[in-house]
């Protein structure tokens, strides 16, 4: 049994679960990944599928994960195993937790590299590097940064150290106080950027059209998979992360209300990010499909022209870094908890091992942007970074989510789920078929058409 089981704690205050779950959900997935994937997949039609996935797959599955976690009050690996034992299902369900551990390690190894970019941009913005810099040089600055493996490795290392220190000291301490200020601050700064995009770029209408006028000729099977993957990624679903947090949720919290708030806030932040970024992209003649650099290049261009841009920009990237940190913690936690449980390691020891492994795999992602970016290092036209991103977001998370849905929908039993979820009968009768049939079927159909 791990320490977290023995302590069997719940979050100190009712709002803390919401804060922690939102902290996990809101991160680079919303600010960095959503805009660039949207740009690569042609805008409106992609966003429509993404929103449908959030509503019909994401929300029911989020409620399922949180309920299973709260019901078992265990860390995810033990949770699936002990739940299975408890209800007389096969012990191999524990495998879903193990897959989650692996997925978290794989995601964080590229997530940390991108968070490193945000740290570097925080530093450079505050230092005034971008003040008055012409748009094309801002693009060049980004290319030069990712071409330099040493710089990327340094920031990746700093980010992993920060994540490790927080995880190693236990999830509650760092989180509860910090996030209360940081999350609202991020939200306010995002609204300011939106205001800038509306009033200063002259391209807001075009951005709205790009994002909300679906052009279905742009929608390939690959875009549908990407939309589903983005929905799982941004809501931290499919790797039992939300189960871990659910285990700490007090009984008196309403699961439907909290999950709706998390999914709603998360979607709102992503949409605001898109509405702030695309007007800048169009105003400065950049490509919406520019790829992973989109957030960094577009936002920096706006900051370079703004009065107090160095401060506003520095603050913005600082908040992006913190949002990434609160997600990184939740990516690392399952692996650390697993080592503690399985091998009786100390929390510190487990954190060092997991952190070092992620750091090492992350070096492959660092190199994907420079020394390994050539065709001879690619597999199916994808770099190491592309492969990790694709495998985790588009395959592993949806598969993990599908298994959780099958478990919650078919194995747990109607009465237990109904009691734990606390949904009205009508809503429960909506949740049940979505979880039992729609979610597994949708994931399978979407994945199979891709093959
Ligand atoms: N949801 C996080 C983000 O959007 C990433 C994440 C994925 C975190 C899976 C935990 C689990 O940045």
CSV table of N, CA and C and ligand atoms in Angstrom, one decimal, residues 24-30 107 111 233-236 239 241 327 330-331, ligand 1:
chain,number,residue,atom,x,y,z
A,24,UNK,N,-4.6,20.4,-14.1
A,24,UNK,CA,-4.1,19.4,-15.0
A,24,UNK,C,-4.6,19.5,-16.4
A,25,UNK,N,-5.9,19.9,-16.5
A,25,UNK,CA,-6.5,20.0,-17.9
A,25,UNK,C,-5.9,21.2,-18.6
A,26,UNK,N,-5.9,22.3,-18.0
A,26,UNK,CA,-5.5,23.5,-18.7
A,26,UNK,C,-3.9,23.6,-18.7
A,27,UNK,N,-3.4,23.6,-19.9
A,27,UNK,CA,-1.9,23.6,-20.0
A,27,UNK,C,-1.6,23.9,-21.5
A,28,UNK,N,-0.4,23.3,-21.9
A,28,UNK,CA,0.0,23.5,-23.2
A,28,UNK,C,-1.0,22.9,-24.2
A,29,UNK,N,-1.8,22.0,-23.8
A,29,UNK,CA,-2.8,21.4,-24.7
A,29,UNK,C,-3.7,22.5,-25.2
A,30,UNK,N,-4.1,23.4,-24.4
A,30,UNK,CA,-5.0,24.5,-24.8
A,30,UNK,C,-4.3,25.6,-25.5
A,107,UNK,N,4.2,11.4,-22.8
A,107,UNK,CA,3.7,12.7,-23.0
A,107,UNK,C,4.7,13.7,-22.4
A,111,UNK,N,6.3,17.2,-23.7
A,111,UNK,CA,5.7,18.3,-23.0
A,111,UNK,C,6.7,19.2,-22.3
A,233,UNK,N,-6.5,14.7,-25.0
A,233,UNK,CA,-5.2,15.3,-24.5
A,233,UNK,C,-5.6,16.5,-23.6
A,234,UNK,N,-6.4,17.4,-24.1
A,234,UNK,CA,-6.7,18.6,-23.4
A,234,UNK,C,-7.4,18.4,-22.1
A,235,UNK,N,-8.2,17.3,-22.0
A,235,UNK,CA,-9.0,17.1,-20.8
A,235,UNK,C,-8.2,16.1,-19.9
A,236,UNK,N,-7.0,15.8,-20.2
A,236,UNK,CA,-6.2,14.8,-19.4
A,236,UNK,C,-6.9,13.5,-19.2
A,239,UNK,N,-5.6,8.3,-19.3
A,239,UNK,CA,-4.4,7.7,-18.7
A,239,UNK,C,-4.6,7.7,-17.1
A,241,UNK,N,-5.3,9.9,-15.0
A,241,UNK,CA,-5.0,11.0,-14.2
A,241,UNK,C,-6.1,11.5,-13.4
A,327,UNK,N,0.1,20.9,-15.2
A,327,UNK,CA,-0.2,19.7,-16.0
A,327,UNK,C,0.9,18.6,-15.9
A,330,UNK,N,0.6,16.3,-13.0
A,330,UNK,CA,-0.4,15.2,-13.2
A,330,UNK,C,0.1,14.2,-14.2
A,331,UNK,N,1.0,14.5,-15.0
A,331,UNK,CA,1.5,13.5,-16.0
A,331,UNK,C,2.5,12.6,-15.3
B,1,LIG,N1,-4.3,18.3,-20.4
B,1,LIG,C1,-3.0,18.7,-20.4
B,1,LIG,C2,-2.9,19.9,-21.3
B,1,LIG,O1,-3.8,20.3,-22.0
B,1,LIG,C3,-2.0,17.6,-20.8
B,1,LIG,C4,-2.3,16.3,-20.1
B,1,LIG,C5,-2.6,15.2,-20.8
B,1,LIG,C6,-2.1,16.3,-18.7
B,1,LIG,C7,-2.9,14.0,-20.2
B,1,LIG,C8,-2.4,15.0,-18.0
B,1,LIG,C9,-2.8,13.9,-18.8
B,1,LIG,O2,-1.9,20.6,-21.4
